[in-house]
Amino acid sequence: MTYEDLNGKVVLVTGASRGIGRAIAIEFARYGAKVVANYSSSEEKAMELKRAQPGIEVFKADVSKREEVKKMVNAIASSIGRVDVLVNNAGMLWLSPFEEFDEQQFERMWNVNFMGAVYVTLEALPHMKKNGGSIINIASNAGIGTAAYGTTFYAITKAALIMLTKRLAFELGRYKIRVNAIAPGWTETDMTIGGRSPEEIMQLESSFRNRSELGDVGTPEDVARLAVYLGSDYSRFMTGQVIVIDGGRIDNLTHSV
Ligand code: NAP
């Protein structure tokens, strides 16, 4: 596919300094989109991304802080004038069994994973409503239900994002704004392998390979290619959908053996 309609479109990707968001930013830019790659703390990595791929601008903002989000979107509006595609990707993972609930950790994760998407969408919408567009929320297969250890509270933030996707599709169709979610499975990024030894990574990887019908794990580029499809007019008749990209996980709680 050539995705010629993306040429010149303005794409805002949150949490794009690393991992899945970085791959999404690069993939959109490869098709000629003007990409604003948001980050919150990984300054060096954000600058490296800007150098790596022409067509990418970087912007620092913590998506869980509405004032910072407002400044970012205002800056995009005054310098570029429009937002065509919004990818709500910024996220964090705090693993905990239910009985070890920690209010502060949960609040932080909720504020980034869910409220971050709410704030960025609220600020971007007035600009998107003028020309229509596409919103892509990066949820997780956890938000649909898997047996992965310690993901109860994380899954709740992603289930909320999935419901937001469906409700927004309902409210925004009249403005020709499509809203879809991607629900990736285990994908190799800092979130899953950061700070682990090579042995631990091998073990983890093989446990997730064994849970996949395809016997493999995901890469950020797998998710990025799907995001580009959802951002382009090739998916013009799709909205309100949640697309799982996890190699066919067999520990999905909703269809357990
Ligand atoms: P990652 O490698 O840990 O990267 C997370 C990204 O989010 C970083 O660029 C980080 O930027 C950014 N971020 C974190 N907090 C932020 C905040 N408050 N404001 C703005 N940006 C913030 O994670 P990843 O694996 O790429 O995950 C990307 C998304 O995919 C997340 O929503 C995650 O839940 C989802 N997901 C991941 C997997 C997986 O297996 N990896 C599976 C399903 C879903 P800074 O470093 O600059 O703070």
mmCIF file of C-alpha atoms and ligand atoms in Angstrom:
data_model
loop_
_atom_site.group_PDB
_atom_site.id
_atom_site.type_symbol
_atom_site.label_atom_id
_atom_site.label_comp_id
_atom_site.label_asym_id
_atom_site.label_seq_id
_atom_site.Cartn_x
_atom_site.Cartn_y
_atom_site.Cartn_z
ATOM 1 C CA MET A 1 0.000 0.000 0.000
ATOM 2 C CA THR A 2 1.178 3.535 -0.648
ATOM 3 C CA TYR A 3 -1.165 5.497 1.641
ATOM 4 C CA GLU A 4 -0.917 8.516 -0.651
ATOM 5 C CA ASP A 5 -3.679 10.284 1.329
ATOM 6 C CA LEU A 6 -1.322 10.575 4.317
ATOM 7 C CA ASN A 7 1.046 12.863 2.439
ATOM 8 C CA GLY A 8 0.933 16.228 4.256
ATOM 9 C CA LYS A 9 -1.515 15.082 6.929
ATOM 10 C CA VAL A 10 -0.713 16.122 10.484
ATOM 11 C CA VAL A 11 -0.354 13.246 12.926
ATOM 12 C CA LEU A 12 0.053 13.668 16.679
ATOM 13 C CA VAL A 13 1.489 10.601 18.422
ATOM 14 C CA THR A 14 1.710 10.682 22.204
ATOM 15 C CA GLY A 15 4.491 8.807 24.010
ATOM 16 C CA ALA A 16 6.597 8.568 20.873
ATOM 17 C CA SER A 17 10.101 8.760 22.315
ATOM 18 C CA ARG A 18 10.357 4.978 22.672
ATOM 19 C CA GLY A 19 8.766 1.644 21.801
ATOM 20 C CA ILE A 20 5.462 1.391 19.962
ATOM 21 C CA GLY A 21 4.895 5.170 19.755
ATOM 22 C CA ARG A 22 8.312 5.698 18.176
ATOM 23 C CA ALA A 23 7.608 3.041 15.545
ATOM 24 C CA ILE A 24 4.215 4.610 14.816
ATOM 25 C CA ALA A 25 5.765 8.076 14.374
ATOM 26 C CA ILE A 26 8.389 6.720 11.954
ATOM 27 C CA GLU A 27 5.854 4.725 9.937
ATOM 28 C CA PHE A 28 3.508 7.714 9.435
ATOM 29 C CA ALA A 29 6.455 9.958 8.504
ATOM 30 C CA ARG A 30 7.641 7.374 5.933
ATOM 31 C CA TYR A 31 4.351 7.955 4.096
ATOM 32 C CA GLY A 32 4.863 11.707 4.016
ATOM 33 C CA ALA A 33 2.810 12.720 7.052
ATOM 34 C CA LYS A 34 3.927 15.608 9.234
ATOM 35 C CA VAL A 35 4.337 13.980 12.630
ATOM 36 C CA VAL A 36 4.368 15.614 16.035
ATOM 37 C CA ALA A 37 5.995 13.113 18.383
ATOM 38 C CA ASN A 38 5.134 13.795 22.000
ATOM 39 C CA TYR A 39 7.319 12.662 24.900
ATOM 40 C CA SER A 40 7.478 13.413 28.600
ATOM 41 C CA SER A 41 10.941 12.606 29.947
ATOM 42 C CA SER A 42 13.122 10.832 27.366
ATOM 43 C CA GLU A 43 14.517 14.025 25.826
ATOM 44 C CA GLU A 44 17.583 12.438 24.249
ATOM 45 C CA LYS A 45 15.581 9.679 22.637
ATOM 46 C CA ALA A 46 13.079 12.198 21.304
ATOM 47 C CA MET A 47 15.891 14.242 19.731
ATOM 48 C CA GLU A 48 17.372 11.091 18.236
ATOM 49 C CA LEU A 49 13.973 10.283 16.695
ATOM 50 C CA LYS A 50 13.770 13.766 15.148
ATOM 51 C CA ARG A 51 17.199 13.268 13.585
ATOM 52 C CA ALA A 52 16.400 9.728 12.428
ATOM 53 C CA GLN A 53 13.370 10.534 10.294
ATOM 54 C CA PRO A 54 12.600 13.715 8.331
ATOM 55 C CA GLY A 55 9.089 15.043 8.872
ATOM 56 C CA ILE A 56 9.037 14.500 12.625
ATOM 57 C CA GLU A 57 8.823 17.359 15.142
ATOM 58 C CA VAL A 58 9.029 16.599 18.864
ATOM 59 C CA PHE A 59 7.065 18.172 21.682
ATOM 60 C CA LYS A 60 7.479 17.664 25.428
ATOM 61 C CA ALA A 61 4.301 17.356 27.523
ATOM 62 C CA ASP A 62 3.103 15.089 30.290
ATOM 63 C CA VAL A 63 -0.239 13.866 28.920
ATOM 64 C CA SER A 64 -1.622 13.450 32.430
ATOM 65 C CA LYS A 65 -1.391 17.243 32.953
ATOM 66 C CA ARG A 66 -4.117 19.105 31.121
ATOM 67 C CA GLU A 67 -2.268 22.444 31.044
ATOM 68 C CA GLU A 68 0.759 20.868 29.366
ATOM 69 C CA VAL A 69 -1.481 19.110 26.851
ATOM 70 C CA LYS A 70 -3.270 22.367 26.106
ATOM 71 C CA LYS A 71 0.056 24.144 25.426
ATOM 72 C CA MET A 72 1.183 21.345 23.123
ATOM 73 C CA VAL A 73 -1.999 21.339 21.048
ATOM 74 C CA ASN A 74 -2.108 25.159 20.904
ATOM 75 C CA ALA A 75 1.492 25.171 19.647
ATOM 76 C CA ILE A 76 0.611 22.640 16.932
ATOM 77 C CA ALA A 77 -2.479 24.650 15.987
ATOM 78 C CA SER A 78 -0.562 27.922 15.662
ATOM 79 C CA SER A 79 2.459 26.502 13.837
ATOM 80 C CA ILE A 80 0.820 23.847 11.625
ATOM 81 C CA GLY A 81 -2.856 24.745 11.854
ATOM 82 C CA ARG A 82 -4.479 21.319 11.946
ATOM 83 C CA VAL A 83 -4.559 17.815 13.408
ATOM 84 C CA ASP A 84 -5.764 15.026 11.118
ATOM 85 C CA VAL A 85 -4.744 11.919 13.035
ATOM 86 C CA LEU A 86 -4.347 11.502 16.779
ATOM 87 C CA VAL A 87 -2.660 8.427 18.223
ATOM 88 C CA ASN A 88 -3.190 8.140 21.977
ATOM 89 C CA ASN A 89 -0.277 5.842 22.716
ATOM 90 C CA ALA A 90 1.412 7.179 25.887
ATOM 91 C CA GLY A 91 1.126 4.609 28.611
ATOM 92 C CA MET A 92 2.721 2.932 31.585
ATOM 93 C CA LEU A 93 2.477 -0.463 33.209
ATOM 94 C CA TRP A 94 2.399 -1.050 36.937
ATOM 95 C CA LEU A 95 2.001 -4.738 37.747
ATOM 96 C CA SER A 96 0.335 -5.813 40.973
ATOM 97 C CA PRO A 97 -1.878 -8.595 42.299
ATOM 98 C CA PHE A 98 -5.280 -7.262 43.377
ATOM 99 C CA GLU A 99 -4.549 -7.541 47.116
ATOM 100 C CA GLU A 100 -1.401 -5.444 46.817
ATOM 101 C CA PHE A 101 -3.326 -2.425 45.563
ATOM 102 C CA ASP A 102 -1.358 0.798 45.867
ATOM 103 C CA GLU A 103 -3.514 3.864 45.441
ATOM 104 C CA GLN A 104 -0.734 6.187 44.317
ATOM 105 C CA GLN A 105 0.590 3.792 41.685
ATOM 106 C CA PHE A 106 -2.889 3.169 40.367
ATOM 107 C CA GLU A 107 -3.687 6.876 40.219
ATOM 108 C CA ARG A 108 -0.509 7.572 38.280
ATOM 109 C CA MET A 109 -1.245 4.774 35.804
ATOM 110 C CA TRP A 110 -4.904 5.796 35.418
ATOM 111 C CA ASN A 111 -3.935 9.421 34.862
ATOM 112 C CA VAL A 112 -1.470 8.536 32.098
ATOM 113 C CA ASN A 113 -3.243 5.626 30.391
ATOM 114 C CA PHE A 114 -6.815 6.899 30.510
ATOM 115 C CA MET A 115 -6.978 10.581 31.503
ATOM 116 C CA GLY A 116 -4.026 11.309 29.191
ATOM 117 C CA ALA A 117 -6.096 10.092 26.233
ATOM 118 C CA VAL A 118 -9.101 12.091 27.482
ATOM 119 C CA TYR A 119 -7.096 15.335 27.803
ATOM 120 C CA VAL A 120 -5.303 15.047 24.460
ATOM 121 C CA THR A 121 -8.536 14.160 22.667
ATOM 122 C CA LEU A 122 -10.416 17.049 24.303
ATOM 123 C CA GLU A 123 -7.756 19.539 23.202
ATOM 124 C CA ALA A 124 -7.307 18.112 19.691
ATOM 125 C CA LEU A 125 -11.002 17.765 18.872
ATOM 126 C CA PRO A 126 -11.791 21.411 18.010
ATOM 127 C CA HIS A 127 -9.042 21.216 15.361
ATOM 128 C CA MET A 128 -10.047 17.783 14.063
ATOM 129 C CA LYS A 129 -13.727 18.656 13.763
ATOM 130 C CA LYS A 130 -12.998 21.108 10.927
ATOM 131 C CA ASN A 131 -11.764 18.497 8.439
ATOM 132 C CA GLY A 132 -12.606 15.114 10.004
ATOM 133 C CA GLY A 133 -9.903 12.630 10.881
ATOM 134 C CA SER A 134 -8.921 9.504 12.727
ATOM 135 C CA ILE A 135 -8.289 8.827 16.409
ATOM 136 C CA ILE A 136 -6.393 5.670 17.310
ATOM 137 C CA ASN A 137 -6.233 4.585 20.930
ATOM 138 C CA ILE A 138 -3.479 2.139 21.848
ATOM 139 C CA ALA A 139 -5.230 -0.112 24.352
ATOM 140 C CA SER A 140 -4.063 -3.679 25.098
ATOM 141 C CA ASN A 141 -5.354 -7.213 24.834
ATOM 142 C CA ALA A 142 -5.238 -7.012 28.655
ATOM 143 C CA GLY A 143 -8.206 -4.640 28.379
ATOM 144 C CA ILE A 144 -10.255 -7.432 26.860
ATOM 145 C CA GLY A 145 -9.078 -10.059 29.335
ATOM 146 C CA THR A 146 -5.958 -12.190 29.522
ATOM 147 C CA ALA A 147 -4.490 -14.327 32.295
ATOM 148 C CA ALA A 148 -1.169 -12.433 32.346
ATOM 149 C CA TYR A 149 0.127 -12.045 35.917
ATOM 150 C CA GLY A 150 -0.513 -8.798 37.806
ATOM 151 C CA THR A 151 -2.333 -6.970 35.033
ATOM 152 C CA THR A 152 -5.676 -6.451 36.816
ATOM 153 C CA PHE A 153 -5.343 -2.701 37.378
ATOM 154 C CA TYR A 154 -3.523 -2.046 34.097
ATOM 155 C CA ALA A 155 -6.273 -3.978 32.292
ATOM 156 C CA ILE A 156 -8.891 -1.747 33.924
ATOM 157 C CA THR A 157 -7.234 1.382 32.493
ATOM 158 C CA LYS A 158 -7.199 -0.230 29.048
ATOM 159 C CA ALA A 159 -10.798 -1.482 29.307
ATOM 160 C CA ALA A 160 -11.776 2.131 30.034
ATOM 161 C CA LEU A 161 -9.865 3.260 26.939
ATOM 162 C CA ILE A 162 -11.713 0.675 24.852
ATOM 163 C CA MET A 163 -15.062 1.959 26.120
ATOM 164 C CA LEU A 164 -13.961 5.534 25.418
ATOM 165 C CA THR A 165 -13.178 4.428 21.859
ATOM 166 C CA LYS A 166 -16.671 3.041 21.333
ATOM 167 C CA ARG A 167 -18.425 6.019 22.897
ATOM 168 C CA LEU A 168 -16.349 8.532 20.919
ATOM 169 C CA ALA A 169 -17.062 6.691 17.668
ATOM 170 C CA PHE A 170 -20.725 7.177 18.491
ATOM 171 C CA GLU A 171 -20.363 10.891 19.278
ATOM 172 C CA LEU A 172 -17.889 11.902 16.570
ATOM 173 C CA GLY A 173 -19.092 10.078 13.462
ATOM 174 C CA ARG A 174 -21.126 13.141 12.512
ATOM 175 C CA TYR A 175 -17.869 15.108 12.185
ATOM 176 C CA LYS A 176 -16.323 12.361 10.005
ATOM 177 C CA ILE A 177 -13.943 11.527 12.805
ATOM 178 C CA ARG A 178 -13.313 7.800 13.059
ATOM 179 C CA VAL A 179 -12.237 6.320 16.400
ATOM 180 C CA ASN A 180 -10.663 2.884 16.705
ATOM 181 C CA ALA A 181 -8.510 1.063 19.232
ATOM 182 C CA ILE A 182 -5.568 -1.265 18.764
ATOM 183 C CA ALA A 183 -5.158 -3.954 21.415
ATOM 184 C CA PRO A 184 -1.612 -5.294 21.136
ATOM 185 C CA GLY A 185 -0.388 -8.371 22.944
ATOM 186 C CA TRP A 186 3.124 -8.808 24.339
ATOM 187 C CA THR A 187 5.394 -6.575 22.282
ATOM 188 C CA GLU A 188 9.091 -6.223 22.859
ATOM 189 C CA THR A 189 9.710 -2.706 24.255
ATOM 190 C CA ASP A 190 11.111 -1.136 27.432
ATOM 191 C CA MET A 191 7.706 -1.760 28.991
ATOM 192 C CA THR A 192 8.089 -5.528 28.709
ATOM 193 C CA ILE A 193 11.827 -6.169 28.727
ATOM 194 C CA GLY A 194 13.331 -2.967 30.207
ATOM 195 C CA GLY A 195 15.763 -3.641 33.079
ATOM 196 C CA ARG A 196 15.684 -7.438 32.655
ATOM 197 C CA SER A 197 18.625 -9.793 32.158
ATOM 198 C CA PRO A 198 19.032 -11.635 28.811
ATOM 199 C CA GLU A 199 17.979 -14.895 30.538
ATOM 200 C CA GLU A 200 14.839 -13.309 31.941
ATOM 201 C CA ILE A 201 13.995 -11.860 28.538
ATOM 202 C CA MET A 202 14.421 -15.249 26.877
ATOM 203 C CA GLN A 203 12.172 -16.892 29.458
ATOM 204 C CA LEU A 204 9.515 -14.223 29.200
ATOM 205 C CA GLU A 205 9.581 -14.253 25.421
ATOM 206 C CA SER A 206 9.251 -17.998 25.242
ATOM 207 C CA SER A 207 6.319 -17.993 27.699
ATOM 208 C CA PHE A 208 4.502 -15.488 25.487
ATOM 209 C CA ARG A 209 5.427 -17.360 22.294
ATOM 210 C CA ASN A 210 3.832 -20.446 23.849
ATOM 211 C CA ARG A 211 0.613 -18.539 24.471
ATOM 212 C CA SER A 212 0.326 -17.440 20.846
ATOM 213 C CA GLU A 213 -1.301 -19.435 18.068
ATOM 214 C CA LEU A 214 1.474 -18.195 15.767
ATOM 215 C CA GLY A 215 4.267 -19.095 18.206
ATOM 216 C CA ASP A 216 5.696 -15.587 18.094
ATOM 217 C CA VAL A 217 5.758 -12.251 19.912
ATOM 218 C CA GLY A 218 4.946 -8.806 18.523
ATOM 219 C CA THR A 219 7.220 -6.000 17.422
ATOM 220 C CA PRO A 220 6.501 -2.252 17.594
ATOM 221 C CA GLU A 221 6.497 -2.232 13.771
ATOM 222 C CA ASP A 222 3.613 -4.751 13.684
ATOM 223 C CA VAL A 223 1.510 -2.290 15.659
ATOM 224 C CA ALA A 224 2.778 0.700 13.664
ATOM 225 C CA ARG A 225 1.648 -0.774 10.333
ATOM 226 C CA LEU A 226 -1.854 -1.279 11.703
ATOM 227 C CA ALA A 227 -1.916 2.268 13.110
ATOM 228 C CA VAL A 228 -1.014 3.694 9.695
ATOM 229 C CA TYR A 229 -3.824 1.714 8.087
ATOM 230 C CA LEU A 230 -6.305 3.044 10.664
ATOM 231 C CA GLY A 231 -5.023 6.583 10.166
ATOM 232 C CA SER A 232 -5.363 6.505 6.400
ATOM 233 C CA ASP A 233 -8.423 6.659 4.170
ATOM 234 C CA TYR A 234 -7.928 2.968 3.353
ATOM 235 C CA SER A 235 -9.915 2.320 6.551
ATOM 236 C CA ARG A 236 -12.468 5.057 5.769
ATOM 237 C CA PHE A 237 -15.480 2.860 6.659
ATOM 238 C CA MET A 238 -14.130 1.592 10.010
ATOM 239 C CA THR A 239 -15.012 3.149 13.325
ATOM 240 C CA GLY A 240 -15.704 2.012 16.887
ATOM 241 C CA GLN A 241 -13.564 -1.108 16.426
ATOM 242 C CA VAL A 242 -11.016 -2.762 18.680
ATOM 243 C CA ILE A 243 -8.401 -4.641 16.686
ATOM 244 C CA VAL A 244 -6.406 -7.208 18.608
ATOM 245 C CA ILE A 245 -2.878 -7.814 17.355
ATOM 246 C CA ASP A 246 -1.380 -10.535 19.531
ATOM 247 C CA GLY A 247 -0.671 -13.573 17.359
ATOM 248 C CA GLY A 248 -3.872 -15.206 18.601
ATOM 249 C CA ARG A 249 -3.415 -15.414 22.369
ATOM 250 C CA ILE A 250 -4.764 -18.649 23.821
ATOM 251 C CA ASP A 251 -4.959 -17.416 27.417
ATOM 252 C CA ASN A 252 -7.622 -14.872 26.519
ATOM 253 C CA LEU A 253 -10.111 -15.110 29.389
ATOM 254 C CA THR A 254 -13.069 -14.453 27.160
ATOM 255 C CA HIS A 255 -12.551 -17.684 25.207
ATOM 256 C CA SER A 256 -10.693 -19.940 27.627
ATOM 257 C CA VAL A 257 -10.680 -23.699 27.023
HETATM 258 P P1 NAP B 1 7.368 2.043 26.529
HETATM 259 O O1 NAP B 1 8.423 1.456 25.675
HETATM 260 O O2 NAP B 1 7.515 1.992 28.005
HETATM 261 O O3 NAP B 1 7.143 3.569 26.072
HETATM 262 C C1 NAP B 1 6.202 4.346 26.721
HETATM 263 C C2 NAP B 1 6.117 5.683 26.031
HETATM 264 O O4 NAP B 1 5.090 6.446 26.696
HETATM 265 C C3 NAP B 1 7.402 6.467 26.128
HETATM 266 O O5 NAP B 1 7.645 7.133 24.919
HETATM 267 C C4 NAP B 1 7.112 7.470 27.239
HETATM 268 O O6 NAP B 1 7.786 8.704 27.049
HETATM 269 C C5 NAP B 1 5.617 7.696 27.065
HETATM 270 N N1 NAP B 1 4.986 8.220 28.273
HETATM 271 C C6 NAP B 1 4.884 7.623 29.487
HETATM 272 N N2 NAP B 1 4.241 8.443 30.343
HETATM 273 C C7 NAP B 1 3.952 9.583 29.647
HETATM 274 C C8 NAP B 1 3.311 10.789 29.980
HETATM 275 N N3 NAP B 1 2.827 11.031 31.215
HETATM 276 N N4 NAP B 1 3.183 11.739 29.010
HETATM 277 C C9 NAP B 1 3.662 11.533 27.752
HETATM 278 N N5 NAP B 1 4.294 10.395 27.388
HETATM 279 C C10 NAP B 1 4.430 9.436 28.327
HETATM 280 O O7 NAP B 1 5.952 1.369 26.231
HETATM 281 P P2 NAP B 1 5.366 0.686 24.911
HETATM 282 O O8 NAP B 1 5.446 -0.769 25.104
HETATM 283 O O9 NAP B 1 5.913 1.311 23.713
HETATM 284 O O10 NAP B 1 3.830 1.087 25.115
HETATM 285 C C11 NAP B 1 3.152 2.011 24.279
HETATM 286 C C12 NAP B 1 1.653 1.815 24.478
HETATM 287 O O11 NAP B 1 1.309 0.490 24.077
HETATM 288 C C13 NAP B 1 1.198 1.948 25.928
HETATM 289 O O12 NAP B 1 -0.048 2.583 25.982
HETATM 290 C C14 NAP B 1 1.085 0.507 26.382
HETATM 291 O O13 NAP B 1 0.183 0.374 27.446
HETATM 292 C C15 NAP B 1 0.587 -0.148 25.121
HETATM 293 N N6 NAP B 1 0.832 -1.587 25.052
HETATM 294 C C16 NAP B 1 2.092 -2.100 25.109
HETATM 295 C C17 NAP B 1 2.268 -3.485 25.029
HETATM 296 C C18 NAP B 1 3.616 -4.124 25.099
HETATM 297 O O14 NAP B 1 3.671 -5.366 25.228
HETATM 298 N N7 NAP B 1 4.711 -3.394 24.995
HETATM 299 C C19 NAP B 1 1.149 -4.328 24.897
HETATM 300 C C20 NAP B 1 -0.120 -3.757 24.841
HETATM 301 C C21 NAP B 1 -0.271 -2.385 24.903
HETATM 302 P P3 NAP B 1 8.984 9.225 28.006
HETATM 303 O O15 NAP B 1 9.973 8.127 28.127
HETATM 304 O O16 NAP B 1 9.472 10.427 27.291
HETATM 305 O O17 NAP B 1 8.332 9.540 29.313
#
